[in-house]
XYZ file of C-alpha atoms in Angstrom:
662
model
C 0.000 0.000 0.000
C 1.503 3.301 -1.087
C 2.083 5.902 1.576
C 1.381 9.561 1.067
C 4.377 11.713 0.163
C 5.893 13.651 3.066
C 4.531 17.131 3.519
C 6.652 20.155 2.718
C 5.379 23.183 4.617
C 6.483 26.601 3.403
C 6.616 29.022 6.299
C 8.734 31.899 5.065
C 10.041 33.158 1.731
C 12.753 35.759 1.284
C 14.361 37.091 -1.878
C 18.128 37.781 -1.980
C 19.501 38.872 -5.352
C 23.128 37.910 -5.999
C 25.477 38.877 -8.857
C 24.865 36.603 -11.876
C 22.484 34.480 -9.767
C 19.064 35.068 -8.243
C 18.936 33.371 -4.856
C 15.795 32.534 -2.932
C 15.586 31.374 0.691
C 12.685 29.139 1.731
C 12.086 28.173 5.346
C 10.269 24.865 5.340
C 9.371 21.863 7.451
C 9.741 18.417 5.954
C 10.469 14.838 6.881
C 13.871 13.205 7.126
C 13.290 11.370 3.846
C 12.904 14.623 1.964
C 15.926 16.054 3.780
C 18.255 13.355 2.538
C 17.510 13.829 -1.147
C 20.234 14.995 -3.491
C 20.769 18.771 -3.019
C 19.969 19.485 -6.669
C 16.165 19.277 -7.088
C 14.736 21.279 -9.983
C 11.589 23.091 -8.977
C 8.506 21.279 -10.154
C 10.196 17.869 -10.094
C 10.179 17.299 -6.314
C 7.721 14.697 -5.120
C 7.220 16.512 -1.825
C 3.808 18.097 -1.777
C 3.521 21.677 -0.555
C 0.977 22.798 2.002
C 0.631 25.861 4.220
C 1.993 25.493 7.706
C 2.428 27.670 10.740
C 5.920 29.077 11.162
C 5.671 28.579 14.901
C 4.879 24.894 14.527
C 7.837 24.347 12.227
C 10.303 25.981 14.578
C 9.112 24.190 17.730
C 10.132 20.771 16.415
C 13.192 19.159 17.974
C 16.037 18.811 15.444
C 16.374 15.109 16.185
C 12.657 14.332 16.467
C 11.178 11.699 14.221
C 8.547 14.092 12.893
C 8.951 17.014 10.503
C 12.100 19.141 10.850
C 12.633 22.831 10.263
C 14.968 23.337 7.325
C 16.321 26.275 5.349
C 16.631 25.702 1.603
C 18.576 28.025 -0.683
C 17.392 28.020 -4.301
C 19.501 29.435 -7.098
C 17.640 30.599 -10.184
C 19.584 30.341 -13.395
C 18.623 31.122 -16.931
C 17.167 27.666 -17.573
C 15.450 27.069 -14.269
C 15.826 26.941 -10.526
C 18.167 24.635 -8.625
C 18.352 23.779 -4.939
C 21.919 24.383 -3.805
C 21.990 24.445 -0.024
C 20.001 23.262 2.964
C 20.439 23.629 6.706
C 18.482 22.801 9.833
C 16.750 25.753 11.440
C 17.709 26.006 15.088
C 21.166 24.541 14.517
C 23.921 26.975 15.536
C 24.640 29.258 12.607
C 28.238 29.048 11.443
C 30.421 32.014 12.153
C 31.684 33.929 9.119
C 34.545 36.326 8.551
C 33.784 39.928 9.472
C 35.161 41.103 6.132
C 36.444 39.397 3.017
C 39.871 40.952 3.573
C 40.086 39.183 6.966
C 39.979 35.833 5.178
C 42.504 36.820 2.520
C 44.963 38.188 5.084
C 44.568 35.058 7.222
C 45.324 32.767 4.269
C 48.253 34.916 3.120
C 49.571 35.171 6.668
C 49.473 31.394 7.075
C 51.032 30.578 3.703
C 53.754 33.254 3.962
C 55.849 32.096 6.900
C 59.448 31.893 8.059
C 60.335 29.409 5.315
C 59.660 32.088 2.694
C 62.611 33.981 4.159
C 65.024 31.186 5.054
C 64.182 28.417 2.559
C 63.155 29.610 -0.912
C 65.993 32.129 -1.559
C 68.594 29.527 -0.591
C 67.036 26.846 -2.813
C 66.894 29.282 -5.706
C 70.584 30.164 -5.301
C 71.646 26.527 -4.802
C 69.746 25.180 -7.808
C 70.834 27.406 -10.650
C 69.483 30.809 -9.627
C 66.846 32.013 -12.049
C 66.775 28.598 -13.725
C 65.177 27.191 -10.564
C 62.087 29.268 -11.306
C 61.338 27.061 -14.328
C 60.502 23.861 -12.394
C 59.137 25.854 -9.467
C 56.594 27.775 -11.547
C 55.729 24.681 -13.572
C 54.900 22.666 -10.457
C 53.105 25.645 -8.947
C 50.764 25.888 -11.950
C 50.048 22.179 -12.473
C 49.915 21.090 -8.826
C 50.261 23.836 -6.227
C 47.474 26.118 -7.403
C 44.990 23.304 -8.220
C 45.469 21.762 -4.768
C 45.154 25.161 -3.097
C 41.955 25.865 -5.063
C 40.616 22.400 -4.209
C 41.044 22.876 -0.456
C 39.430 26.326 -0.465
C 36.424 25.040 -2.414
C 36.145 21.891 -0.294
C 35.969 23.806 2.971
C 33.678 26.544 1.683
C 31.065 24.199 0.200
C 30.891 21.774 3.121
C 31.371 24.433 5.825
C 33.242 21.994 8.033
C 36.767 21.514 9.323
C 39.369 19.062 8.030
C 37.540 15.991 9.390
C 33.941 17.067 8.797
C 34.377 17.677 5.071
C 34.835 13.942 4.562
C 31.109 13.404 4.588
C 31.816 13.412 0.845
C 33.564 10.034 1.324
C 33.191 8.649 4.879
C 35.752 5.906 4.258
C 38.561 8.487 4.021
C 37.640 10.564 7.044
C 40.821 9.359 8.686
C 42.828 11.717 6.481
C 41.041 14.601 8.212
C 42.136 13.397 11.639
C 45.607 12.771 10.208
C 46.152 16.382 9.107
C 44.706 17.663 12.396
C 47.255 15.577 14.290
C 50.076 16.812 12.054
C 49.079 20.440 12.670
C 49.141 19.732 16.402
C 52.601 18.154 16.144
C 53.948 21.136 14.196
C 52.748 23.474 16.932
C 55.000 21.691 19.430
C 58.150 23.042 17.774
C 57.008 25.924 15.548
C 55.947 27.973 18.571
C 59.446 27.521 19.982
C 61.006 29.149 16.908
C 58.663 32.103 17.457
C 59.820 32.174 21.091
C 63.426 32.415 19.839
C 62.458 35.427 17.731
C 60.758 37.007 20.747
C 63.881 36.404 22.860
C 66.016 38.118 20.222
C 63.499 40.971 20.039
C 63.760 41.638 23.773
C 67.564 41.389 23.569
C 67.582 44.038 20.834
C 66.408 46.818 23.168
C 69.964 47.650 24.199
C 72.500 50.259 23.204
C 74.814 47.471 21.992
C 73.486 44.192 20.643
C 74.633 41.215 22.785
C 75.949 39.287 19.777
C 78.393 42.029 18.744
C 81.433 41.086 20.860
C 82.981 38.103 22.623
C 83.129 39.614 26.122
C 79.977 37.914 27.403
C 79.629 35.168 30.000
C 78.460 32.608 27.441
C 81.372 33.063 25.012
C 84.024 30.372 24.594
C 87.779 30.874 24.106
C 87.385 30.198 20.382
C 85.127 33.220 19.886
C 86.701 35.961 17.748
C 85.325 39.420 16.976
C 87.333 39.860 13.774
C 87.625 36.831 11.488
C 90.269 36.193 8.910
C 89.630 35.451 5.284
C 89.876 31.689 5.777
C 86.724 30.082 4.374
C 86.472 27.919 7.451
C 85.949 31.113 9.455
C 82.795 31.992 7.614
C 79.976 33.453 9.724
C 77.953 30.852 11.513
C 80.660 28.193 11.328
C 80.008 27.263 14.939
C 76.968 25.354 13.827
C 79.262 22.697 12.412
C 80.408 21.650 15.859
C 77.791 22.783 18.370
C 78.789 22.758 21.979
C 82.503 22.195 21.348
C 84.430 25.122 22.771
C 87.849 23.750 21.908
C 87.567 23.181 18.187
C 90.285 24.619 15.990
C 88.243 27.168 14.062
C 87.188 30.524 15.437
C 83.478 31.260 15.777
C 81.533 34.482 15.567
C 79.809 36.233 18.471
C 76.472 35.850 16.656
C 76.903 32.082 16.333
C 77.886 31.705 19.977
C 75.039 33.915 21.152
C 72.510 31.680 19.375
C 73.961 28.329 20.417
C 75.437 29.169 23.820
C 73.616 32.316 24.941
C 70.082 31.371 23.842
C 69.938 27.603 23.318
C 72.704 26.570 25.772
C 73.302 23.574 23.550
C 76.857 23.273 24.891
C 75.400 22.081 28.203
C 73.774 19.039 26.573
C 75.342 15.941 25.026
C 72.291 14.879 23.026
C 68.720 13.647 23.282
C 69.534 11.555 26.356
C 70.778 14.660 28.196
C 68.142 17.359 27.674
C 68.448 19.149 31.000
C 65.844 21.508 32.482
C 63.870 24.108 30.487
C 65.607 27.485 30.169
C 63.454 29.977 32.039
C 64.098 32.792 29.537
C 62.851 30.735 26.588
C 60.022 29.264 28.663
C 58.862 32.788 29.542
C 58.953 33.793 25.873
C 57.002 30.632 25.049
C 54.349 31.614 27.611
C 53.951 34.986 25.884
C 53.660 33.327 22.468
C 51.046 30.858 23.718
C 49.104 33.645 25.434
C 49.092 35.697 22.253
C 47.836 32.693 20.296
C 45.064 32.009 22.795
C 43.698 35.537 22.856
C 43.884 35.653 19.060
C 41.829 32.470 18.711
C 39.524 32.184 21.723
C 36.579 33.891 20.012
C 37.124 32.327 16.611
C 37.670 34.121 13.325
C 36.112 37.329 14.636
C 39.256 37.954 16.690
C 41.887 36.199 14.572
C 40.586 38.066 11.515
C 41.526 41.353 13.190
C 44.926 40.208 14.457
C 46.106 39.359 10.932
C 45.657 42.977 9.889
C 48.921 43.520 11.787
C 50.674 40.152 11.570
C 50.101 39.645 7.825
C 50.966 43.184 6.694
C 53.868 44.062 9.004
C 56.354 41.667 7.289
C 55.905 43.449 3.956
C 56.641 46.841 5.515
C 59.777 45.523 7.203
C 60.935 43.610 4.114
C 60.688 46.786 2.061
C 62.688 48.742 4.671
C 65.347 46.009 4.840
C 65.560 45.866 1.045
C 66.115 49.610 0.764
C 68.812 49.402 3.437
C 70.386 46.270 1.974
C 70.757 47.776 -1.490
C 72.967 50.526 -0.047
C 75.455 48.072 1.476
C 78.788 47.256 -0.215
C 78.672 43.882 -1.927
C 74.862 43.864 -2.135
C 74.859 43.751 -5.934
C 77.235 40.783 -5.872
C 74.795 38.926 -3.646
C 71.793 39.728 -5.837
C 73.738 38.732 -8.953
C 74.519 35.369 -7.352
C 70.828 34.975 -6.466
C 69.649 35.695 -10.015
C 72.458 34.015 -11.938
C 70.989 31.571 -14.446
C 72.503 28.141 -14.958
C 70.132 26.155 -17.160
C 72.478 23.164 -17.100
C 71.340 22.554 -13.517
C 67.901 21.646 -14.876
C 69.398 18.358 -16.050
C 69.886 17.347 -12.409
C 67.043 15.471 -10.733
C 67.738 17.133 -7.363
C 66.701 20.533 -8.754
C 63.273 19.233 -9.779
C 62.872 17.404 -6.478
C 63.664 20.575 -4.516
C 61.175 22.546 -6.618
C 58.435 19.942 -6.106
C 58.860 19.757 -2.335
C 59.093 23.545 -2.022
C 55.768 23.960 -3.855
C 54.085 21.420 -1.580
C 55.252 23.010 1.639
C 55.249 26.708 0.730
C 51.489 26.898 0.080
C 50.521 25.045 3.241
C 48.203 22.527 1.587
C 47.469 19.411 3.598
C 47.505 20.974 7.061
C 43.740 21.467 7.139
C 44.210 25.213 7.602
C 42.882 26.258 4.195
C 39.825 24.033 4.690
C 39.198 25.507 8.145
C 39.608 29.116 7.008
C 37.427 28.750 3.914
C 34.687 27.004 5.918
C 33.941 30.400 7.501
C 33.400 32.041 4.106
C 30.005 32.965 2.753
C 28.609 30.217 0.546
C 28.753 32.336 -2.621
C 32.319 33.590 -2.090
C 34.522 33.429 -5.204
C 37.082 30.886 -3.940
C 38.585 30.576 -7.442
C 39.726 34.186 -7.433
C 40.971 33.825 -3.850
C 43.122 30.847 -4.842
C 44.747 32.722 -7.724
C 45.419 35.857 -5.678
C 46.858 34.168 -2.595
C 49.102 31.708 -4.456
C 50.462 34.546 -6.595
C 51.196 36.672 -3.510
C 52.897 33.725 -1.813
C 55.212 33.069 -4.764
C 56.017 36.754 -5.263
C 56.832 37.125 -1.569
C 59.194 34.146 -1.678
C 60.970 35.505 -4.743
C 61.193 39.117 -3.549
C 62.486 38.102 -0.106
C 65.508 36.667 -1.931
C 66.601 40.203 -2.851
C 66.530 41.168 0.826
C 68.390 38.058 1.958
C 71.087 38.094 -0.714
C 71.774 41.816 -0.502
C 72.846 41.199 3.090
C 74.632 37.939 2.236
C 76.638 39.752 -0.429
C 77.553 42.357 2.163
C 78.649 39.678 4.644
C 80.685 37.831 2.000
C 82.571 41.015 1.102
C 83.050 41.956 4.734
C 84.653 38.599 5.564
C 86.343 38.226 2.172
C 84.773 34.833 1.492
C 82.703 33.488 -1.424
C 78.946 33.912 -1.102
C 78.502 30.144 -0.914
C 80.270 30.230 2.463
C 77.643 32.496 3.994
C 74.569 31.317 2.039
C 72.671 29.000 4.355
C 69.063 28.050 4.940
C 67.151 27.245 8.083
C 67.462 28.907 11.498
C 71.175 29.554 10.945
C 70.303 32.218 8.377
C 67.860 34.256 10.456
C 69.396 33.712 13.897
C 73.128 33.856 13.060
C 73.944 35.337 9.640
C 71.320 38.091 9.574
C 71.826 39.245 13.193
C 75.581 39.451 12.574
C 74.999 41.583 9.485
C 72.579 43.859 11.347
C 75.054 44.298 14.211
C 77.522 46.007 11.838
C 75.027 48.679 10.703
C 74.517 52.141 12.170
C 71.439 52.151 14.452
C 71.842 48.386 14.679
C 69.423 48.026 17.594
C 66.618 49.703 15.653
C 67.191 47.447 12.637
C 67.306 44.391 14.902
C 63.962 45.356 16.472
C 62.446 45.697 13.003
C 63.860 42.407 11.776
C 62.779 40.299 14.739
C 59.380 41.967 14.801
C 59.009 40.763 11.226
C 59.997 37.212 12.224
C 57.554 37.325 15.125
C 54.638 38.376 12.920
C 55.600 35.914 10.181
C 55.496 33.104 12.714
C 52.442 34.126 14.726
C 49.879 34.105 11.914
C 51.198 30.773 10.615
C 50.947 29.328 14.125
C 47.431 30.753 14.414
C 46.480 28.951 11.209
C 47.805 25.612 12.422
C 46.016 25.894 15.745
C 42.778 27.009 14.070
C 42.948 23.862 11.947
C 43.059 21.718 15.083
C 40.339 23.641 16.921
C 37.920 23.948 13.980
C 38.444 20.352 12.888
C 37.654 18.918 16.319
C 34.937 21.410 17.292
C 33.034 20.699 14.071
C 33.382 16.967 14.584
C 32.421 16.841 18.273
C 29.483 19.177 18.883
C 30.019 19.108 22.637
C 33.226 21.075 22.120
C 31.351 23.691 20.081
C 29.546 24.920 23.180
C 32.837 25.248 25.049
C 35.147 26.610 22.341
C 36.997 29.015 24.664
C 37.708 26.267 27.178
C 38.764 23.828 24.471
C 41.050 26.442 22.906
C 42.658 26.962 26.310
C 43.165 23.200 26.647
C 44.847 22.958 23.234
C 47.240 25.860 23.825
C 48.149 24.590 27.308
C 48.820 21.078 25.971
C 50.950 22.588 23.198
C 52.866 24.665 25.741
C 53.604 21.729 28.054
C 54.932 19.541 25.247
C 56.888 22.451 23.763
C 58.868 22.711 26.997
C 60.998 19.788 25.779
C 62.207 22.101 22.982
C 63.396 24.876 25.328
C 65.709 22.672 27.394
C 69.486 22.663 26.969
C 69.141 19.886 24.399
C 65.871 21.250 23.032
C 67.382 21.946 19.626
C 67.796 18.193 19.160
C 64.123 17.580 19.963
C 63.112 20.388 17.616
C 65.303 19.040 14.814
C 63.831 15.556 15.223
C 60.244 16.837 15.119
C 60.939 19.148 12.195
C 62.462 16.281 10.228
C 59.672 13.756 10.750
C 56.273 15.198 11.659
C 55.500 17.183 8.503
C 57.582 15.505 5.815
C 56.427 12.317 4.150
C 53.332 12.215 6.375
C 51.882 15.499 5.122
C 52.605 14.574 1.496
C 50.828 11.250 2.037
C 47.851 13.095 3.519
C 47.551 15.461 0.555
C 47.822 12.521 -1.861
C 44.930 10.675 -0.185
C 42.954 13.917 -0.052
C 43.417 14.534 -3.784
C 42.407 10.957 -4.639
C 39.397 11.139 -2.344
C 38.061 14.339 -3.874
C 38.875 13.720 -7.540
C 38.229 9.982 -7.775
C 35.899 8.816 -5.017
C 33.749 11.929 -4.708
C 34.272 12.671 -8.388
C 35.579 15.628 -10.350
C 32.164 16.072 -11.953
C 30.306 16.359 -8.642
C 33.051 18.562 -7.172
C 32.824 20.867 -10.202
C 29.042 21.047 -9.760
C 29.578 22.073 -6.140
C 31.885 24.896 -7.213
C 29.356 26.026 -9.812
C 26.703 26.241 -7.118
C 28.973 28.558 -5.115
C 30.536 30.723 -7.810
C 28.094 30.322 -10.697
C 30.843 29.024 -12.972
C 32.037 25.470 -13.504
C 35.825 24.925 -13.388
C 37.426 24.635 -16.803
C 38.820 21.422 -18.259
C 42.323 22.471 -17.193
C 41.469 22.429 -13.475
C 39.506 19.194 -13.766
C 42.427 17.451 -15.503
C 44.836 18.695 -12.847
C 42.620 17.401 -10.037
C 41.952 14.082 -11.724
C 45.358 13.182 -13.134
C 48.196 15.689 -12.862
C 48.084 16.566 -9.142
C 47.730 12.961 -7.860
C 50.618 11.832 -10.104
C 52.712 14.773 -8.946
C 52.011 13.992 -5.289
C 52.752 10.298 -5.765
C 56.086 11.262 -7.321
C 56.951 13.543 -4.389
C 55.951 10.934 -1.791
C 58.121 8.263 -3.441
C 61.042 10.672 -3.794
C 60.768 11.752 -0.144
C 61.067 8.109 0.934
C 63.846 7.141 -1.503
C 65.964 10.213 -0.734
C 65.399 10.083 3.024
C 68.411 10.988 5.118
C 68.536 10.668 8.915
C 68.460 14.003 10.751
C 71.553 15.566 12.239
C 72.436 18.802 13.975
C 75.961 19.941 13.290
C 78.297 17.138 14.331
C 75.633 15.417 16.412
C 74.281 12.259 14.783
C 70.926 11.085 16.106
C 70.975 7.558 17.592
C 68.979 4.749 16.025
C 66.313 4.842 18.715
C 65.719 8.530 17.943
C 65.204 7.776 14.244
C 62.821 4.962 15.198
C 60.922 7.386 17.432
C 60.762 9.895 14.587
C 59.284 7.350 12.197
C 56.805 6.290 14.884
C 55.635 9.896 15.180
C 55.318 10.183 11.393
C 53.418 6.890 11.124
C 51.111 7.815 14.011
C 49.406 10.340 11.745
C 49.530 8.302 8.518
C 48.113 5.173 10.147
C 44.904 7.003 10.993
C 43.817 6.738 7.353
C 43.699 2.910 7.123
C 42.645 2.469 10.773
C 39.630 4.744 10.430
C 38.742 3.218 7.051
C 38.720 -0.259 8.618
C 36.654 0.978 11.571
C 34.130 2.720 9.325
C 33.754 -0.265 7.028
C 33.278 -2.744 9.876
C 30.783 -0.516 11.709
C 28.416 -0.243 8.741
C 25.530 -2.734 8.488
C 24.640 -4.924 5.512
C 26.493 -7.034 2.998
C 29.986 -6.309 1.709
C 28.554 -4.409 -1.261
C 26.231 -2.368 0.942
C 29.048 -1.557 3.371
C 31.283 -0.427 0.517
C 28.512 1.661 -1.059
C 27.808 3.570 2.165
C 31.528 3.945 2.881
C 32.508 5.591 -0.408
C 29.300 7.434 -1.341
C 28.641 10.941 0.042
C 26.321 11.074 3.027
C 23.874 13.252 1.086
C 23.382 10.347 -1.369
C 22.281 7.947 1.359
C 18.725 7.577 0.033
C 20.036 6.834 -3.455
C 22.456 4.283 -2.046
C 19.628 2.586 -0.158
C 17.830 2.266 -3.478
C 20.920 0.725 -5.052
C 21.799 3.798 -7.127
C 25.518 4.163 -6.402
C 27.321 6.263 -9.011
C 30.695 5.109 -7.631
C 29.789 1.619 -8.909
C 29.543 2.862 -12.509
C 32.423 3.093 -14.974
C 31.239 6.531 -16.078
C 31.952 7.939 -12.611
C 35.611 6.880 -12.690
C 36.213 8.008 -16.285
C 34.481 11.381 -16.005
C 36.665 14.482 -16.137
């Protein structure tokens, strides 16, 4: 006996014109069966009958009651008809949105443009053929970096969930969401410590004479020398080759000894098995960093969106000031010439292409869940395509332009010490905490320049750290609704847990812990996460459905170029990078210290702890679903919104057309 179709009660209609689209908002009450239909129902084709209903009655229903539910439906009218594009339960907490569009853009730019843009890209460019390095870098940026960046922005904006919640598009792969959340949490354990170093240097800069200028301090060793000879082994920062050894044959600079002996106190530790107590100065700086992060995040994007107005723009002001000053220094043009020198023969070396591929992956920040979290607070009709183009372009231009700042000072240092530029050109913390401070110490008004420089490092680090922590908070709050009601308390818990574990990195041997974490937690594991994410979106969910989602938001379907990149080019690129990262793996080291085998095993255990969440959750999800093997698989790989179709046996993932569609 046929049952009557569920009633659809229209209680409120509002008209909201949008550019290129005409959007209607209907407030209705309908049964759960009608709710679970595909979100693209042309008007006039729905089998739900319409009848007048009282608005009060619709809104008094419990969200989880078996009877009718109050729902908001957004209809988009196009030239050839009207399409349903969005639905949400009335009474459910409305998702917070950015105060202004510029808040979102600055947050994304601030996260993507971090310390690595200053210490990593310029060095890679110089090391790999100068201007020739831009060829593979830009190629990989266009065919992989930008498509993946665009994909994450669109994924978060359409689903309006964090890194775990968006996997309602393919429940089987939800583990990748928890994986990237865990990686972001791991990164916070050591990244906040680097910001604390910058804060320590900033406080130390408020003196008439910078403490890394001379060798007459309590932390200096007998091998410290104010004036170095022209021997290449006496190049600035050479102390990093033998940390903690005060009796080695080569002289070291005051800047190198200040970093390793005055700040880190690495000479008081023999390795990971001799960490010692936390240094109170660094611990105090870490408390300030954590406090700043908490009060920037405790109220969500409404507060963090205002903080980035300072943290995302300040670095550009300081970089411009440092560039203008650097260009006036003797030897600056030699440094810039070395930076831009073109050696196309280097393109025949595989290492150049590998460096370009890994730099693209890490420089944009894809795979950390941050872009998904940030874009989930956008308005549904935001143009995420334009945002992706703008922010990736700004990120690449910032990386390239920072090279002029870095190498103008490196050229100056090379001329000052009468050594080749390759002797002073370094990447990593040694560049910004040894080489640059030493160069600044030789300038007139050195304290003022030091304050500017370390303020820039502080702001570069803070907004990136804010992004990583927002990924963790949003991802878990969206997944566990109980946490949503206590966001401030949960944010406090996360920052306190991060602080306590970060204390291991501010001990005498903390640099060894930091090096181990930096080497393992966000290397192969994050590349693996992005690979699974790309396969999940492009293959399981489907490029066609994903493109339809973007059209619903922006009014324009992605072109064939983007669809091909998502379907074929980006997954192949990521697979290549993952394999290369494993094949070319080298154990970590810090100076002359070689990490013991148990430390490498611990590092791999940390890396695998995030990667293993993908297969473990997939197995759990599959086993927890009812029905036969085919029914389990259908519900595991089909989007949750297609549940009614799956129950009827209509599973598009079981058709060849789904897998071949581009």
